[in-house]
CSV table of C-alpha atoms and ligand atoms in Angstrom, one decimal:
chain,number,residue,atom,x,y,z
R,1,MET,CA,-20.0,-7.3,-32.1
R,2,THR,CA,-22.0,-5.1,-29.8
R,3,PHE,CA,-19.9,-3.4,-27.0
R,4,ASP,CA,-21.6,-2.2,-23.7
R,5,LEU,CA,-18.9,0.4,-23.7
R,6,VAL,CA,-16.4,1.6,-26.1
R,7,ILE,CA,-13.6,4.1,-25.0
R,8,LYS,CA,-12.4,5.8,-28.3
R,9,GLY,CA,-9.6,7.8,-29.5
R,10,GLY,CA,-7.3,7.7,-26.4
R,11,THR,CA,-3.6,6.7,-25.8
R,12,VAL,CA,-3.7,3.2,-24.1
R,13,ALA,CA,-0.7,2.6,-21.7
R,14,THR,CA,0.1,-0.7,-19.7
R,15,ALA,CA,3.3,-1.6,-18.0
R,16,SER,CA,4.8,-2.2,-21.0
R,17,ASP,CA,3.6,-0.4,-24.1
R,18,THR,CA,1.9,3.0,-25.1
R,19,PHE,CA,-0.2,3.1,-28.1
R,20,ALA,CA,-3.4,4.3,-29.7
R,21,ALA,CA,-6.2,2.4,-29.7
R,22,ASP,CA,-10.1,2.0,-28.9
R,23,VAL,CA,-11.2,-0.2,-26.0
R,24,GLY,CA,-14.4,-2.4,-26.4
R,25,VAL,CA,-16.1,-3.8,-23.0
R,26,GLN,CA,-18.8,-6.5,-22.8
R,27,ASN,CA,-20.2,-7.7,-19.6
R,28,GLY,CA,-17.5,-5.8,-17.7
R,29,ILE,CA,-14.4,-7.4,-19.5
R,30,VAL,CA,-12.2,-5.9,-22.0
R,31,THR,CA,-13.2,-8.1,-25.1
R,32,ALA,CA,-11.4,-5.8,-27.9
R,33,ILE,CA,-8.5,-3.4,-28.2
R,34,ALA,CA,-8.2,-2.2,-31.7
R,35,LYS,CA,-8.1,0.9,-34.1
R,36,ASP,CA,-11.7,2.2,-35.2
R,37,LEU,CA,-14.0,0.1,-33.2
R,38,PRO,CA,-17.5,0.7,-33.7
R,39,ASP,CA,-19.7,2.9,-31.3
R,40,GLY,CA,-20.9,0.9,-28.3
R,41,ALA,CA,-24.3,1.1,-26.2
R,42,GLU,CA,-22.2,3.6,-24.6
R,43,THR,CA,-19.2,5.4,-26.3
R,44,ILE,CA,-16.6,7.8,-24.4
R,45,ASP,CA,-14.7,10.1,-26.4
R,46,ALA,CA,-11.1,9.7,-24.7
R,47,SER,CA,-9.1,11.9,-27.4
R,48,GLY,CA,-6.2,13.8,-25.9
R,49,LYS,CA,-6.5,11.6,-22.9
R,50,LEU,CA,-4.6,8.5,-21.4
R,51,VAL,CA,-6.4,5.4,-21.1
R,52,LEU,CA,-4.8,3.5,-18.1
R,53,PRO,CA,-5.3,0.6,-15.9
R,54,GLY,CA,-7.4,1.4,-12.9
R,55,ALA,CA,-4.8,1.9,-10.1
R,56,ILE,CA,-4.6,-0.8,-7.4
R,57,GLU,CA,-3.9,0.6,-3.8
R,58,SER,CA,-2.4,-2.0,-1.7
R,59,HIS,CA,-1.5,-0.4,1.5
R,60,CYS,CA,-4.4,1.4,3.1
R,61,HIS,CA,-5.9,1.3,6.4
R,62,ILE,CA,-9.7,1.6,6.2
R,63,GLU,CA,-12.1,1.1,9.1
R,64,GLN,CA,-9.4,-0.3,11.1
R,65,GLU,CA,-8.2,0.1,14.7
R,66,SER,CA,-4.5,1.4,14.7
R,67,SER,CA,-1.6,0.3,16.6
R,68,SER,CA,-2.6,2.7,19.5
R,69,GLY,CA,-6.0,1.6,19.4
R,70,ALA,CA,-7.8,4.8,17.2
R,71,MET,CA,-10.3,4.0,14.5
R,72,THR,CA,-9.4,5.4,11.2
R,73,SER,CA,-11.6,8.3,10.1
R,74,ASP,CA,-12.4,6.5,6.8
R,75,ASP,CA,-14.9,3.6,6.4
R,76,TYR,CA,-15.2,1.4,3.6
R,77,LEU,CA,-17.4,4.0,1.9
R,78,SER,CA,-15.8,6.9,2.3
R,79,GLY,CA,-12.4,5.4,1.7
R,80,SER,CA,-13.2,3.6,-1.5
R,81,VAL,CA,-14.9,6.8,-3.0
R,82,SER,CA,-11.9,8.5,-2.2
R,83,ALA,CA,-9.6,5.9,-3.8
R,84,LEU,CA,-11.7,6.1,-6.9
R,85,PHE,CA,-11.4,9.7,-7.1
R,86,GLY,CA,-7.7,9.1,-7.3
R,87,GLY,CA,-8.0,6.6,-10.3
R,88,ASN,CA,-8.0,3.4,-8.2
R,89,THR,CA,-10.5,0.8,-9.2
R,90,THR,CA,-9.2,-1.9,-6.5
R,91,ILE,CA,-8.3,-1.6,-2.7
R,92,ILE,CA,-6.6,-4.2,-0.3
R,93,PRO,CA,-6.7,-2.7,3.0
R,94,PHE,CA,-6.0,-4.5,6.2
R,95,ALA,CA,-7.8,-7.0,8.3
R,96,ALA,CA,-6.1,-6.7,11.8
R,97,GLN,CA,-6.1,-9.3,14.4
R,98,GLN,CA,-6.1,-7.9,17.9
R,99,ARG,CA,-4.2,-10.3,20.3
R,100,GLY,CA,-6.6,-13.1,21.6
R,101,GLN,CA,-8.8,-12.7,18.6
R,102,SER,CA,-9.4,-15.5,16.2
R,103,VAL,CA,-8.7,-15.0,12.3
R,104,HIS,CA,-12.0,-16.1,11.5
R,105,ASP,CA,-13.7,-13.4,14.0
R,106,VAL,CA,-11.3,-10.8,12.3
R,107,LEU,CA,-12.4,-11.7,8.7
R,108,ALA,CA,-15.8,-12.1,9.6
R,109,LEU,CA,-15.9,-8.6,10.9
R,110,TYR,CA,-14.0,-7.0,7.9
R,111,ARG,CA,-16.3,-8.8,5.4
R,112,GLU,CA,-19.1,-7.0,7.1
R,113,ARG,CA,-17.2,-3.5,7.2
R,114,ALA,CA,-16.1,-3.9,3.5
R,115,ALA,CA,-19.5,-4.7,2.1
R,116,LYS,CA,-20.0,-0.9,1.8
R,117,SER,CA,-16.9,-0.7,-0.6
R,118,VAL,CA,-17.7,0.9,-4.1
R,119,LEU,CA,-14.5,-0.5,-5.3
R,120,ASP,CA,-13.3,-4.3,-5.5
R,121,TYR,CA,-11.5,-5.2,-2.5
R,122,SER,CA,-9.4,-7.8,-0.9
R,123,PHE,CA,-7.6,-7.8,2.4
R,124,HIS,CA,-4.1,-8.4,4.0
R,125,LEU,CA,-4.3,-10.1,7.2
R,126,ILE,CA,-2.4,-8.7,10.0
R,127,ILE,CA,-1.1,-11.2,12.5
R,128,THR,CA,-0.4,-10.0,15.9
R,129,ASP,CA,-1.2,-13.4,17.8
R,130,PRO,CA,0.3,-16.2,15.8
R,131,THR,CA,-1.1,-19.1,18.2
R,132,ASP,CA,-0.7,-22.8,16.9
R,133,THR,CA,-4.5,-22.5,15.9
R,134,VAL,CA,-3.7,-19.6,14.1
R,135,LEU,CA,-0.7,-21.1,12.3
R,136,LYS,CA,-2.1,-24.5,11.6
R,137,GLU,CA,-5.9,-24.1,11.2
R,138,GLU,CA,-6.8,-20.4,10.8
R,139,LEU,CA,-4.4,-19.2,8.1
R,140,PRO,CA,-4.8,-22.0,5.9
R,141,HIS,CA,-8.3,-21.4,5.9
R,142,ALA,CA,-7.9,-17.9,5.0
R,143,PHE,CA,-5.6,-18.9,2.2
R,144,ALA,CA,-8.6,-21.1,0.9
R,145,GLU,CA,-10.7,-18.0,0.9
R,146,GLY,CA,-8.6,-16.4,-1.3
R,147,ILE,CA,-6.5,-14.1,1.4
R,148,THR,CA,-3.0,-14.8,0.4
R,149,SER,CA,-0.9,-12.1,1.9
R,150,PHE,CA,-0.6,-11.0,5.8
R,151,LYS,CA,1.3,-8.6,7.6
R,152,VAL,CA,3.4,-8.5,10.6
R,153,PHE,CA,4.6,-5.4,12.8
R,154,MET,CA,8.6,-5.7,13.9
R,155,THR,CA,7.4,-2.7,16.3
R,156,TYR,CA,4.6,-1.2,18.2
R,157,ASP,CA,4.1,-3.0,21.2
R,158,LYS,CA,0.5,-3.9,20.4
R,159,MET,CA,1.0,-5.4,17.2
R,160,VAL,CA,5.0,-6.5,17.4
R,161,VAL,CA,5.8,-10.2,16.7
R,162,SER,CA,9.3,-11.4,17.7
R,163,ASP,CA,11.6,-13.0,15.4
R,164,GLU,CA,10.6,-16.5,16.3
R,165,MET,CA,7.1,-15.9,15.8
R,166,MET,CA,7.9,-14.2,12.2
R,167,LEU,CA,9.7,-17.2,11.3
R,168,ASP,CA,6.4,-19.3,12.2
R,169,ILE,CA,4.5,-16.8,10.1
R,170,LEU,CA,7.1,-17.0,7.3
R,171,VAL,CA,7.0,-20.6,7.1
R,172,THR,CA,3.3,-20.9,7.3
R,173,ALA,CA,3.1,-18.4,4.2
R,174,ARG,CA,5.7,-20.3,2.3
R,175,GLU,CA,3.7,-23.8,2.7
R,176,HIS,CA,0.4,-22.3,1.6
R,177,GLY,CA,1.9,-20.1,-1.1
R,178,ALA,CA,1.1,-16.8,0.8
R,179,LEU,CA,3.3,-13.5,0.9
R,180,THR,CA,4.1,-12.0,4.1
R,181,MET,CA,4.5,-8.2,4.5
R,182,THR,CA,6.4,-6.5,7.2
R,183,HIS,CA,6.5,-2.9,8.7
R,184,ALA,CA,10.2,-3.0,9.5
R,185,GLU,CA,11.6,-0.7,12.4
R,186,ASN,CA,13.5,-1.9,15.4
R,187,ASN,CA,11.1,-1.7,18.5
R,188,ALA,CA,13.7,-1.6,21.1
R,189,MET,CA,15.7,1.4,19.4
R,190,ILE,CA,12.6,3.3,18.9
R,191,LYS,CA,11.5,2.6,22.5
R,192,TRP,CA,14.7,3.6,23.9
R,193,MET,CA,14.8,6.8,21.7
R,194,VAL,CA,11.1,7.7,22.7
R,195,LYS,CA,11.9,7.1,26.6
R,196,ASN,CA,14.7,9.2,26.6
R,197,LEU,CA,13.6,12.1,24.6
R,198,VAL,CA,10.5,12.3,26.4
R,199,ALA,CA,12.1,12.2,29.7
R,200,LYS,CA,14.4,15.2,28.8
R,201,GLY,CA,11.2,17.0,27.8
R,202,TYR,CA,11.8,16.9,23.9
R,203,LYS,CA,8.2,16.2,23.2
R,204,GLN,CA,7.2,18.4,19.8
R,205,ALA,CA,6.2,16.6,16.7
R,206,LYS,CA,9.9,17.0,15.3
R,207,TYR,CA,11.2,14.7,17.7
R,208,HIS,CA,9.2,11.9,16.2
R,209,ALA,CA,11.7,11.7,13.5
R,210,VAL,CA,14.6,11.7,16.0
R,211,SER,CA,12.8,8.8,17.8
R,212,HIS,CA,12.7,6.8,14.7
R,213,PRO,CA,16.3,6.8,13.0
R,214,ALA,CA,17.0,5.6,9.8
R,215,THR,CA,19.3,2.9,11.2
R,216,ALA,CA,16.1,1.4,13.2
R,217,GLU,CA,14.5,0.9,9.5
R,218,VAL,CA,17.6,-0.6,8.1
R,219,GLU,CA,18.2,-2.9,10.8
R,220,ALA,CA,14.8,-4.4,10.6
R,221,ILE,CA,15.0,-4.6,7.2
R,222,HIS,CA,18.0,-6.5,7.0
R,223,ARG,CA,17.0,-8.7,10.0
R,224,GLY,CA,13.4,-9.3,7.9
R,225,ILE,CA,15.0,-10.1,4.7
R,226,ARG,CA,17.4,-12.6,6.6
R,227,LEU,CA,14.6,-14.1,8.4
R,228,ALA,CA,12.8,-14.6,5.2
R,229,ASN,CA,15.8,-16.1,3.0
R,230,PHE,CA,16.5,-18.4,6.0
R,231,VAL,CA,13.5,-20.0,5.4
R,232,GLY,CA,12.9,-19.6,1.8
R,233,ALA,CA,9.8,-17.6,2.0
R,234,PRO,CA,8.9,-14.3,0.0
R,235,LEU,CA,8.6,-11.0,1.8
R,236,LEU,CA,7.8,-7.6,1.0
R,237,ILE,CA,8.9,-4.6,3.0
R,238,VAL,CA,6.3,-1.9,3.2
R,239,HIS,CA,7.0,1.8,3.4
R,240,VAL,CA,10.5,2.0,2.7
R,241,SER,CA,11.8,5.3,3.7
R,242,THR,CA,15.7,5.2,3.5
R,243,ASP,CA,18.4,4.9,0.7
R,244,GLU,CA,20.0,2.0,2.6
R,245,GLY,CA,16.5,0.1,3.0
R,246,ALA,CA,16.0,0.1,-0.5
R,247,ARG,CA,19.5,-0.8,-1.3
R,248,LEU,CA,19.0,-4.2,1.0
R,249,VAL,CA,15.9,-4.7,-1.0
R,250,SER,CA,17.8,-4.4,-4.5
R,251,SER,CA,20.5,-6.5,-3.4
R,252,ALA,CA,18.4,-9.2,-2.3
R,253,ARG,CA,16.5,-9.4,-5.3
R,254,THR,CA,19.9,-9.4,-7.2
R,255,ASP,CA,20.7,-12.5,-5.4
R,256,GLY,CA,17.5,-14.1,-6.7
R,257,HIS,CA,15.3,-13.7,-3.3
R,258,PRO,CA,11.6,-13.1,-3.6
R,259,ILE,CA,11.8,-9.8,-1.9
R,260,PHE,CA,9.6,-6.8,-2.7
R,261,GLY,CA,9.8,-3.1,-1.6
R,262,GLU,CA,7.2,-0.3,-1.2
R,263,THR,CA,7.5,3.1,-0.8
R,264,CYS,CA,4.8,5.9,-0.4
R,265,PRO,CA,4.2,9.8,-1.3
R,266,GLN,CA,4.8,11.1,2.0
R,267,TYR,CA,8.5,9.8,1.4
R,268,LEU,CA,9.1,11.7,-1.7
R,269,PHE,CA,6.9,14.9,-1.1
R,270,LEU,CA,7.4,15.7,2.4
R,271,THR,CA,10.3,16.3,4.7
R,272,LYS,CA,10.8,16.2,8.4
R,273,GLU,CA,10.8,20.0,8.2
R,274,ASP,CA,7.1,19.6,7.9
R,275,LEU,CA,7.0,18.1,11.5
R,276,ASP,CA,8.5,21.3,12.6
R,277,ARG,CA,5.5,23.6,11.8
R,278,PRO,CA,4.2,25.6,14.6
R,279,ASP,CA,2.8,23.7,17.6
R,280,PRO,CA,0.4,21.6,17.1
R,281,GLU,CA,0.2,21.4,13.6
R,282,GLY,CA,3.2,19.1,13.0
R,283,ALA,CA,1.0,16.2,14.6
R,284,LYS,CA,-0.5,16.0,11.1
R,285,PHE,CA,2.6,15.0,9.6
R,286,ILE,CA,3.3,12.1,12.3
R,287,CYS,CA,3.5,8.7,10.5
R,288,SER,CA,5.9,5.7,10.8
R,289,PRO,CA,8.7,5.3,9.3
R,290,PRO,CA,9.0,9.2,9.7
R,291,LEU,CA,9.3,12.0,7.2
R,292,ARG,CA,13.1,12.0,6.4
R,293,ASP,CA,15.0,14.8,4.1
R,294,ALA,CA,15.8,16.0,0.6
R,295,LYS,CA,18.5,13.7,0.1
R,296,THR,CA,16.2,10.8,0.9
R,297,GLN,CA,13.6,11.9,-1.5
R,298,ALA,CA,15.8,12.1,-4.3
R,299,ASP,CA,17.4,8.6,-3.5
R,300,LEU,CA,13.9,7.2,-3.3
R,301,TRP,CA,13.2,8.7,-7.0
R,302,ARG,CA,16.3,6.9,-8.2
R,303,HIS,CA,15.0,3.6,-6.5
R,304,LEU,CA,11.6,3.9,-8.2
R,305,HIS,CA,13.3,4.8,-11.6
R,306,ALA,CA,15.6,1.6,-11.4
R,307,GLY,CA,12.8,-0.5,-10.3
R,308,ASN,CA,14.5,-1.2,-7.0
R,309,LEU,CA,11.4,-0.6,-5.3
R,310,GLN,CA,8.2,-2.2,-7.1
R,311,LEU,CA,5.2,-0.6,-5.3
R,312,TRP,CA,4.0,2.7,-4.8
R,313,SER,CA,1.2,2.8,-2.0
R,314,SER,CA,-0.5,5.7,0.1
R,315,ASP,CA,-0.1,3.9,3.4
R,316,HIS,CA,-3.4,5.9,3.8
R,317,ALA,CA,-3.7,6.2,7.6
R,318,PRO,CA,-6.5,8.7,8.2
R,319,TYR,CA,-6.9,10.2,11.7
R,320,ARG,CA,-8.4,13.5,11.7
R,321,TYR,CA,-6.5,16.4,13.1
R,322,GLY,CA,-9.4,18.0,15.1
R,323,ASP,CA,-10.2,15.0,17.1
R,324,SER,CA,-8.0,11.8,16.5
R,325,LYS,CA,-4.5,13.5,16.3
R,326,LEU,CA,-5.1,15.7,19.2
R,327,ALA,CA,-7.1,13.2,21.2
R,328,ALA,CA,-4.5,13.4,23.9
R,329,GLY,CA,-4.8,17.2,24.4
R,330,PRO,CA,-4.3,20.4,22.3
R,331,ASN,CA,-0.5,20.1,22.3
R,332,PRO,CA,0.1,16.4,22.7
R,333,ALA,CA,3.7,14.8,22.9
R,334,PHE,CA,4.9,13.2,19.8
R,335,ASN,CA,4.3,9.6,21.2
R,336,GLN,CA,0.8,10.4,22.2
R,337,VAL,CA,-0.4,11.2,18.5
R,338,ALA,CA,-2.0,8.4,16.1
R,339,ASN,CA,0.8,7.5,13.6
R,340,GLY,CA,-0.6,7.9,10.0
R,341,MET,CA,-1.5,10.3,7.5
R,342,PRO,CA,-4.1,10.3,4.3
R,343,GLY,CA,-3.2,10.1,0.8
R,344,ILE,CA,-5.3,7.6,-1.1
R,345,GLU,CA,-6.7,10.0,-3.4
R,346,MET,CA,-3.6,11.6,-4.0
R,347,ARG,CA,-1.1,8.6,-4.3
R,348,ALA,CA,-1.2,8.2,-8.3
R,349,PRO,CA,-1.9,11.8,-9.1
R,350,LEU,CA,1.4,13.0,-7.3
R,351,LEU,CA,3.3,10.4,-9.1
R,352,PHE,CA,2.2,11.2,-12.4
R,353,SER,CA,2.5,15.1,-12.1
R,354,GLU,CA,6.0,15.0,-10.4
R,355,GLY,CA,7.3,11.5,-11.9
R,356,VAL,CA,5.8,11.2,-15.3
R,357,LEU,CA,5.7,15.0,-16.3
R,358,LYS,CA,8.9,15.8,-14.8
R,359,GLY,CA,10.5,13.2,-16.6
R,360,ARG,CA,11.4,11.1,-13.6
R,361,LEU,CA,9.7,8.1,-14.6
R,362,SER,CA,8.1,6.6,-18.0
R,363,LEU,CA,4.4,6.1,-18.3
R,364,ASN,CA,4.6,2.7,-18.0
R,365,ARG,CA,6.8,2.5,-14.9
R,366,PHE,CA,3.9,4.9,-13.6
R,367,VAL,CA,1.4,2.3,-14.5
R,368,ALA,CA,3.6,-0.7,-13.2
R,369,LEU,CA,4.2,1.2,-9.9
R,370,THR,CA,0.5,2.0,-9.4
R,371,ALA,CA,-1.4,-0.8,-10.8
R,372,THR,CA,0.4,-3.8,-12.7
R,373,ASN,CA,3.0,-4.8,-10.1
R,374,ALA,CA,0.3,-4.7,-7.3
R,375,ALA,CA,-1.9,-7.3,-9.2
R,376,LYS,CA,1.1,-9.3,-10.0
R,377,ILE,CA,2.7,-9.4,-6.4
R,378,PHE,CA,-0.7,-9.9,-4.8
R,379,GLY,CA,-2.4,-12.6,-7.0
R,380,LEU,CA,-4.9,-10.6,-9.1
R,381,HIS,CA,-2.9,-10.4,-12.5
R,382,PRO,CA,-4.1,-10.6,-15.5
R,383,ARG,CA,-7.8,-9.9,-14.1
R,384,LYS,CA,-6.7,-6.7,-12.4
R,385,GLY,CA,-3.8,-4.4,-13.0
R,386,THR,CA,-3.8,-4.1,-16.9
R,387,ILE,CA,-5.8,-3.4,-20.0
R,388,ALA,CA,-5.9,-6.6,-22.0
R,389,VAL,CA,-8.4,-8.7,-23.8
R,390,GLY,CA,-10.1,-10.7,-20.9
R,391,SER,CA,-9.0,-8.3,-18.0
R,392,ASP,CA,-11.8,-6.6,-16.0
R,393,ALA,CA,-12.7,-3.2,-17.7
R,394,ASP,CA,-11.3,-1.3,-14.8
R,395,ILE,CA,-10.1,1.5,-16.7
R,396,ALA,CA,-8.9,5.1,-15.6
R,397,ILE,CA,-9.2,7.9,-18.1
R,398,TRP,CA,-6.5,10.5,-17.3
R,399,ASP,CA,-6.5,14.2,-18.8
R,400,PRO,CA,-2.7,14.7,-18.9
R,401,GLN,CA,-3.2,18.5,-18.8
R,402,GLU,CA,-5.4,19.3,-16.2
R,403,THR,CA,-3.7,21.4,-13.3
R,404,ARG,CA,-5.4,21.7,-9.9
R,405,THR,CA,-4.5,22.8,-6.7
R,406,VAL,CA,-4.8,20.3,-3.8
R,407,THR,CA,-7.0,21.2,-1.0
R,408,GLN,CA,-8.9,19.3,1.5
R,409,ALA,CA,-12.2,20.5,0.1
R,410,GLY,CA,-11.4,18.8,-3.0
R,411,MET,CA,-10.9,15.5,-1.4
R,412,HIS,CA,-13.4,12.9,-1.1
R,413,ASP,CA,-12.3,11.3,2.3
R,414,ALA,CA,-13.7,11.7,5.8
R,415,MET,CA,-10.5,13.8,6.8
R,416,ASP,CA,-10.2,17.6,7.9
R,417,TYR,CA,-6.9,17.9,6.3
R,418,THR,CA,-4.7,16.5,3.6
R,419,PRO,CA,-0.7,16.7,4.0
R,420,PHE,CA,-0.5,18.0,0.2
R,421,GLU,CA,-2.5,21.1,0.8
R,422,GLY,CA,-1.5,23.7,-1.7
R,423,MET,CA,0.3,21.7,-4.1
R,424,THR,CA,-0.2,22.3,-7.9
R,425,ILE,CA,-0.7,18.7,-9.6
R,426,THR,CA,-1.0,18.4,-13.2
R,427,GLY,CA,-2.7,15.2,-14.5
R,428,TRP,CA,-5.9,13.8,-13.1
R,429,PRO,CA,-8.1,10.9,-13.6
R,430,VAL,CA,-11.3,12.3,-15.0
R,431,THR,CA,-13.3,9.1,-15.7
R,432,VAL,CA,-13.0,6.0,-13.7
R,433,ILE,CA,-14.6,2.5,-14.9
R,434,THR,CA,-15.3,-0.3,-12.7
R,435,ARG,CA,-15.8,-3.6,-14.3
R,436,GLY,CA,-17.2,-1.8,-17.5
R,437,ARG,CA,-19.3,0.6,-15.4
R,438,VAL,CA,-18.6,4.4,-15.2
R,439,ALA,CA,-17.9,4.8,-11.6
R,440,MET,CA,-16.8,8.2,-11.8
R,441,SER,CA,-16.8,11.0,-14.3
R,442,ASN,CA,-15.7,14.6,-14.2
R,443,GLY,CA,-16.0,14.7,-10.4
R,444,THR,CA,-19.4,13.1,-10.2
R,445,LEU,CA,-19.9,9.9,-8.2
R,446,HIS,CA,-21.8,7.3,-10.0
R,447,ALA,CA,-20.9,4.2,-8.2
R,448,ALA,CA,-23.1,3.3,-5.3
R,449,ARG,CA,-22.5,1.7,-1.6
R,450,GLY,CA,-21.7,-2.0,-2.1
R,451,ASP,CA,-20.9,-2.1,-5.8
R,452,GLY,CA,-17.4,-3.6,-5.0
R,453,ALA,CA,-17.1,-7.3,-4.7
R,454,PHE,CA,-14.7,-9.3,-2.6
R,455,LEU,CA,-11.5,-10.7,-4.7
R,456,LYS,CA,-10.3,-14.1,-4.2
R,457,ARG,CA,-6.7,-13.6,-4.9
R,458,ASP,CA,-4.0,-16.4,-6.5
R,459,ALA,CA,-1.0,-17.7,-4.6
R,460,PHE,CA,2.0,-16.0,-4.6
R,461,ASP,CA,3.8,-16.4,-8.0
R,462,TRP,CA,7.0,-18.3,-7.7
R,463,THR,CA,7.9,-18.0,-11.1
R,464,GLY,CA,11.9,-17.1,-11.5
R,465,TYR,CA,12.5,-17.8,-7.8
R,466,SER,CA,14.4,-20.4,-6.3
R,467,ALA,CA,12.3,-22.1,-3.8
R,468,ALA,CA,15.4,-24.1,-2.4
R,469,LEU,CA,15.8,-24.1,1.3
R,470,PRO,CA,18.9,-23.3,3.2
R,471,PRO,CA,21.1,-26.2,4.2
R,472,GLU,CA,20.2,-26.1,7.7
R,473,LEU,CA,16.6,-27.0,6.8
R,474,THR,CA,17.2,-29.6,4.2
R,475,PRO,CA,17.2,-33.0,5.6
R,476,GLU,CA,19.9,-34.3,3.1
R,477,THR,CA,22.4,-31.7,4.4
R,478,ASN,CA,21.2,-31.4,8.1
R,479,PHE,CA,21.8,-35.1,9.5
R,480,GLY,CA,18.4,-36.0,8.1
R,481,ALA,CA,16.6,-33.5,10.5
R,482,LYS,CA,13.0,-32.8,8.7
R,483,LEU,CA,12.0,-29.4,10.6
R,484,LEU,CA,9.5,-28.1,7.7
T,501,URP,O1,2.4,5.7,10.7
T,501,URP,C1,1.7,4.9,9.9
T,501,URP,N1,2.2,4.5,8.7
T,501,URP,N2,0.4,4.2,10.6
T,501,URP,C2,-0.4,3.3,9.9
T,501,URP,C3,0.0,1.9,10.6
T,501,URP,C4,1.2,1.5,9.8
T,501,URP,O2,2.5,1.5,10.5
T,501,URP,O3,1.1,1.0,8.8
T,502,ZN,ZN1,3.4,0.4,8.9
T,503,ZN,ZN1,0.5,1.2,7.1
């Protein structure tokens, strides 16, 4: 057997096992995992290193107009390169529908934008305008193309959908085997807080956290889960930032519902105190949901350990400090600042350093949270998200001992700041392989613009979940009314 590539002498870890083995690759696919494989056309010595599935970044905003209309600083080239240096081999950014736009046009636009990606990619479709045509014709067409997840916003005036619209979208998703994702915050509570804070002159960045109270997230998570359960549809709550929110996800899962939860580095590594840096620097830390407190950080670590939250994503939403964040002036009110912060390159290293090396999470849980769970939830497994015979050879070789101080100069995105500046992180991806080709090694980029390919994803996997409808929607128990 002749291999194109052999990774020798490393410790392989998947979401379930850790073992010493060589990995052999042919035509971009893993074809052997065994002791003492012969050398390949190319052989990489991974002794002393960890051989992990390439991570999957399933929540990132790249070359996308935000809820306030600002364009992200990263396009598909810089965004995917930055992701690659952070150990990722697949990205799933958003293709965002503006109201009045057809889904067909949205996808055409994002396919053109994404053609620059160095990594394999798919899209989640953001739906802001669920017209009959969108629901009955365009979404089914998108599913047929392998786009099997979409997102709705429960807040932001430009994006928000009503509960009724959300029910329509959830039902359409259920019918076609798609997964709905939601940004869950109560729009009215936030708008009311913003209105009153700004009217009384409380405009500094720290009031952003005050204006997005934890209860606004908890209310919307509760409502989102109830809406999804009512129509028997799967739902992923993105960027959970509260203990109570994570408990709602966990409780719904315990009851057997296909509900999933995600959290992000900013909620475990930063706090609302960061928003109180001298004006206007706090603007760097404005994101929604907002940064919380030290207790919440500890709560979320526990939820990751317990498996109550299944995804660890960056929510990379890069708006440059110098131009974008301060676009409204040198000292903007918090509600005039673009929401979001960068983190696509730091997501996995942060979790490795503070999670695995500090004993909070096993290496296998780290792999699950950064790669395997996303592959399973978003219809990419087992092609992506694991190291197994037959899987794409998407592999990140990590040096678990390398220590670096985080600086923006060391990042590969198009940003002018990192919110994690100055942190000392141990454990970094040193070689990243995409479909059998070395895409990055020892800080040098080998991948080229356009190396990434569009991934057609599978339908949502219902295994283990009941697809039963509630009595109100079941003709046998509802006087024969057939609503779906
Ligand atoms: O503040 C954030 N997270 N901005 C990005 C858009 C979103 O809410 O997902
Ligand atoms: Zn969001
Ligand atoms: Zn987001």
